[in-house]
Structures are given as C-alpha cells and as structure tokens.
Coordinates of C-alpha atoms in Angstrom, one line a residue:
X443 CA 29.3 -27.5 68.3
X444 CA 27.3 -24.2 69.2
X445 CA 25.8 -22.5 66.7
X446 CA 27.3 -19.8 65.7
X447 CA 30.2 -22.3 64.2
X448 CA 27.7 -24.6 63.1
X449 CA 26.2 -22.0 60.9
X450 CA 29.7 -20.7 59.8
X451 CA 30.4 -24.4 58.8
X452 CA 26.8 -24.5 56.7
X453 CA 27.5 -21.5 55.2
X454 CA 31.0 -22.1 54.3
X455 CA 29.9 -25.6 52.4
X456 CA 26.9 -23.9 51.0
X457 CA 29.4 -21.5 48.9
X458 CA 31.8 -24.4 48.5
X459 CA 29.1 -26.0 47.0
X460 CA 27.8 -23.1 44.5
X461 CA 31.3 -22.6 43.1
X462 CA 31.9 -26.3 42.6
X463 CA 29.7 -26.2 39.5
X464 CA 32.2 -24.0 37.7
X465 CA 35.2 -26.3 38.3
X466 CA 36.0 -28.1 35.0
X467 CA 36.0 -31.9 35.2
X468 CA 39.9 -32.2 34.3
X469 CA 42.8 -29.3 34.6
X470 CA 44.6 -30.6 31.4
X471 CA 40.7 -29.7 29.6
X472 CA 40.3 -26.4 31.1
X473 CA 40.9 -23.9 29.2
X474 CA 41.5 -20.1 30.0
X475 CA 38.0 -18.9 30.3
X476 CA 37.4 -21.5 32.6
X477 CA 40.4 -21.2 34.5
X478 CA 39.1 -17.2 35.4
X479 CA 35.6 -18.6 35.9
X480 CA 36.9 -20.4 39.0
X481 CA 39.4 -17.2 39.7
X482 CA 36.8 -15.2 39.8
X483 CA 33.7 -17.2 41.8
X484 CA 36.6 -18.2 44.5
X485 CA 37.5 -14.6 44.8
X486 CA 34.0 -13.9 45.0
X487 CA 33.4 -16.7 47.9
X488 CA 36.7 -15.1 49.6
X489 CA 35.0 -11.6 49.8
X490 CA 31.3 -13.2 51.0
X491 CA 32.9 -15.3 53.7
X492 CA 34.9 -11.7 55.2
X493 CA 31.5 -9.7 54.7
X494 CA 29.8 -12.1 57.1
X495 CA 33.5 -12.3 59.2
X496 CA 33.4 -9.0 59.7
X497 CA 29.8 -7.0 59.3
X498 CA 28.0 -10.6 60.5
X499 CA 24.7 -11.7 59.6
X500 CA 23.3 -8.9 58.1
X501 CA 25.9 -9.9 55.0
X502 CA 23.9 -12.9 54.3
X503 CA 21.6 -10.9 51.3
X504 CA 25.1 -9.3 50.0
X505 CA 25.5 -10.8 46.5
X506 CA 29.0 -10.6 45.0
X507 CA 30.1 -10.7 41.4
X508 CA 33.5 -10.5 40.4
X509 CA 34.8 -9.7 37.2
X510 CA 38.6 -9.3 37.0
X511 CA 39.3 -7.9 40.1
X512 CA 36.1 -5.4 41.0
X513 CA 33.7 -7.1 43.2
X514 CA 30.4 -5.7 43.0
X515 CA 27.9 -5.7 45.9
X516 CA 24.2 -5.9 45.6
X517 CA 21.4 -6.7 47.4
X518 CA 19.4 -5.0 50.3
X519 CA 20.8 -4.7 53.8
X520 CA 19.4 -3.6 57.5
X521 CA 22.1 -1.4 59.0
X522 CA 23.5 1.7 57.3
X523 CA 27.0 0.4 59.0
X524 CA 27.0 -3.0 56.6
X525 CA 26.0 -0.6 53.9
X526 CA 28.8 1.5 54.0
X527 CA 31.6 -0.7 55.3
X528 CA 31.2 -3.6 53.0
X529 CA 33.0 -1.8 50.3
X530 CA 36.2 -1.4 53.3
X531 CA 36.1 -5.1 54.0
X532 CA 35.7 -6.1 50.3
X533 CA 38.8 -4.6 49.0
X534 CA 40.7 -5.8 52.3
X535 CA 40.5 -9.2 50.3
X536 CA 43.6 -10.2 48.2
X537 CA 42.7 -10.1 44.8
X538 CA 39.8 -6.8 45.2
X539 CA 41.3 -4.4 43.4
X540 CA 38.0 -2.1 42.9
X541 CA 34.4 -2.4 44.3
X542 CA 31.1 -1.1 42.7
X543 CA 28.8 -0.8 46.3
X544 CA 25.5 -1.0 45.0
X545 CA 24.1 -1.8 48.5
X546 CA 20.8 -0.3 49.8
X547 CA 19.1 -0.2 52.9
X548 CA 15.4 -2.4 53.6
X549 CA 13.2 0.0 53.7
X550 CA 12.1 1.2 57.6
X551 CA 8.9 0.6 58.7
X552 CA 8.3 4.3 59.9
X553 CA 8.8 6.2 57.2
X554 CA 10.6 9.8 57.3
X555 CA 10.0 12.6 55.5
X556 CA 13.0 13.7 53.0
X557 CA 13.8 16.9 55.0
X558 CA 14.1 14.3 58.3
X559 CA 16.3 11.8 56.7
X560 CA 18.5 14.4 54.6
X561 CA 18.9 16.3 58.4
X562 CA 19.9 12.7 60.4
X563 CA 21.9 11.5 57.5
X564 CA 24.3 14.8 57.7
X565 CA 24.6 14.8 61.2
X566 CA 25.7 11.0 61.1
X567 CA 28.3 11.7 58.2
X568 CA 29.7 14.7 60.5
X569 CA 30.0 12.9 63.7
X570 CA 31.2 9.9 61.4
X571 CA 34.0 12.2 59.7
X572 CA 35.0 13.6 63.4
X573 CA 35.4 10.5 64.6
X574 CA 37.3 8.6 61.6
X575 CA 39.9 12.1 62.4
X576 CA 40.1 11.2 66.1
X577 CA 40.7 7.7 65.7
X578 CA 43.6 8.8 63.0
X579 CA 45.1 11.0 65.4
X580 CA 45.8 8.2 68.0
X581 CA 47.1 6.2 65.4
X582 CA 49.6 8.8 64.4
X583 CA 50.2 9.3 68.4
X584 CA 50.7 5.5 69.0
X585 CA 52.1 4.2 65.6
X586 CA 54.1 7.1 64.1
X587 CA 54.6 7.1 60.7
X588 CA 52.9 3.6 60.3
X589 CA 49.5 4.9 60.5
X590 CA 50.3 7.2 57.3
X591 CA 49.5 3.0 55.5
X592 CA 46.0 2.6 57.6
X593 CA 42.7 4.3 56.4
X594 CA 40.1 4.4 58.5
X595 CA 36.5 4.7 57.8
X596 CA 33.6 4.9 60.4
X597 CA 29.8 4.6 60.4
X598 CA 27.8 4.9 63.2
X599 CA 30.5 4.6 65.6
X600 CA 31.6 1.2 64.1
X601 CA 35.3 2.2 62.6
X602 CA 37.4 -0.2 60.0
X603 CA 40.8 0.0 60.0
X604 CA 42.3 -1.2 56.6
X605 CA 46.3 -1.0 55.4
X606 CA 49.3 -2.5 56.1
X607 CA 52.1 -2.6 58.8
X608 CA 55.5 -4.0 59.1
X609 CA 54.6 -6.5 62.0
X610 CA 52.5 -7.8 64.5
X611 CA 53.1 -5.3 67.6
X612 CA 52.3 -2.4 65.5
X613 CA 49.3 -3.9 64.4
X614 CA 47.8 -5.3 67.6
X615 CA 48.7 -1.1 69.2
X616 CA 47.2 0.5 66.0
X617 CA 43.8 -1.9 66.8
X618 CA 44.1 -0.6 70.8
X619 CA 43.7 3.1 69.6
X620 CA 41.2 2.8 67.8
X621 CA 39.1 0.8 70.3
X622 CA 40.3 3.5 73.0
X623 CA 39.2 6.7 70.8
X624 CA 36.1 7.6 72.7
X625 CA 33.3 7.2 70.2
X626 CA 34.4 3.9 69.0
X627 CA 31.5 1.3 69.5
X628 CA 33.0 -1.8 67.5
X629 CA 36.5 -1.7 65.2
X630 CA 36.7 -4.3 62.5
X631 CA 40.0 -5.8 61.8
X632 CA 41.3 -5.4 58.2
X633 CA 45.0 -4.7 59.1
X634 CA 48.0 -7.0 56.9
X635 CA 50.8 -7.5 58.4
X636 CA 53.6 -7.0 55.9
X637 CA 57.1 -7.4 57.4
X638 CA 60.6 -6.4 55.4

C-alpha cells in the first residue's frame, strides 16, 4: 500500500474514531439531541475528508464545527489557495448549507511591510478575478446554458468549479475548459451531476 493511501486510510479511521464517541450506545435510547450530535460531527467528518480530497495536506490543521448546517473553519493554514478555497469545497458537501471561513494564513518567515502585502494582495485578487471570467467564458462557449449552474472561484491560478449539471458529458467538457483556460495551474472538481 503506498503511502499516500496509507495515510488516507489513518486519517479516515482517525475521524471515524473521534466521532464514535458521540454515537449513543442503543438507537431506541437516543434521543433527539443525540441524534443531531452524530448529524452534525458526520457532516463535519464529510467536509474534513473533501478539504484534504481536494486542497491536500495543508487541510490537516482545518478544524470543522458544524452546527445545523454552517460549517465553520478554523485553524492556521500555509497557502493562501487552501485559505480561500476551503469555504468552495466545504459547501460542495451535501448537507453545507453556509460556512463561516475563519481561516488564516501561518505567518511567513520574511515579513512584509503593509504597503508590500496590501500591493501583492490586490494584484493577486485582479489577476484572480480575470481569470475566474476567462474560465467562465469557455464554460459558456463549451457548455451553453449549463454553465449559468457552475461558479467558479480562483486563487492563485488554482480554479474550483462548484454547481450542478444534467449529466456526465457535460460535466467531464465543463472540467476540460477550465483546465484549457490559459492561466489555470490546478482545477478542483466540485461538479454534481444531477440528471432529469
């Protein structure tokens, strides 16, 4: 087993593991609180496991609390990418119907001064915004009127596509334009497919 899965499968009984605390010892004796107490920590295991799907290991500090159905997302994170797109992938999961993103950044070890970082970060936001148009103009090119259901949302070159389609074909040629759009370093895959 290589490692990659190996740590998928640690990681995956780890959370199995913390949530199994909540189940109650017998259905008939649970009662409704503790019925939503398991509701809510597997919802919250559903959106950890597609944070670390999608954004990898730099999800591993993401802490997720769920309390009817807004996830909330703490903790400290290294790329401005996981920081941004977290909040995309979390309500791609069924259940997420709001998320409070409370994700920051670990500090850098060079530090910038405020003019510096205000500068970068509004060039980055403007490239970002050009590119999240590009990438929706080849959806509406390739998909039609389908892409009107996808949003996209891009940092640092790394663009999510999130909605719903009405099957598989228009899915896998909505993914191919993004990845095509010039720009695009890395699209992460949070396309349903929703047939009729």
């Amino acid at each position: 087993m290589n490692t990659k899965i190996r740590m998928s499968v640690l990681l995956a009984a780890s959370l199995l593991a913390a949530c199994a605390g909540t189940v109650p010892a017998s259905r008939s004796a649970a009662g409704p609180d503790e019925d939503r107490d398991v509701a809510e920590a597997g919802l919250a295991a559903d959106v950890r496991l597609a944070l670390l799907d999608k954004l990898g290991w730099d999800a591993l500090d993401v802490k997720v609390d769920v309390d009817g159905g807004q996830a909330s997302l703490t903790g400290e994170v290294d790329k401005r990418t996981t920081q941004e797109l977290a909040e995309e992938v979390a309500l791609s999961v069924q259940g997420v119907e709001r998320v409070d993103n409370r994700l920051r950044l670990k500090p850098q070890s060079a530090p910038e001064t405020r003019v510096d970082h205000a500068v970068s970060n509004t060039e980055r936001e403007v490239n970002d915004a050009a590119l999240e148009m590009r990438v929706g103009k080849n959806l509406l090119a390739e998909i039609g009127r389908y892409a009107l259901g996808l949003e996209v949302e891009v940092t640092d070159g790394v663009a999510s596509v999130r909605g719903t389609v009405p099957d598989r074909e228009r899915k896998s040629l909505a993914l191919k334009a993004a990845e095509r759009t010039s720009g695009v370093k890395k699209v992460i895959d949070l396309i349903e497919v929703r047939g009729r």
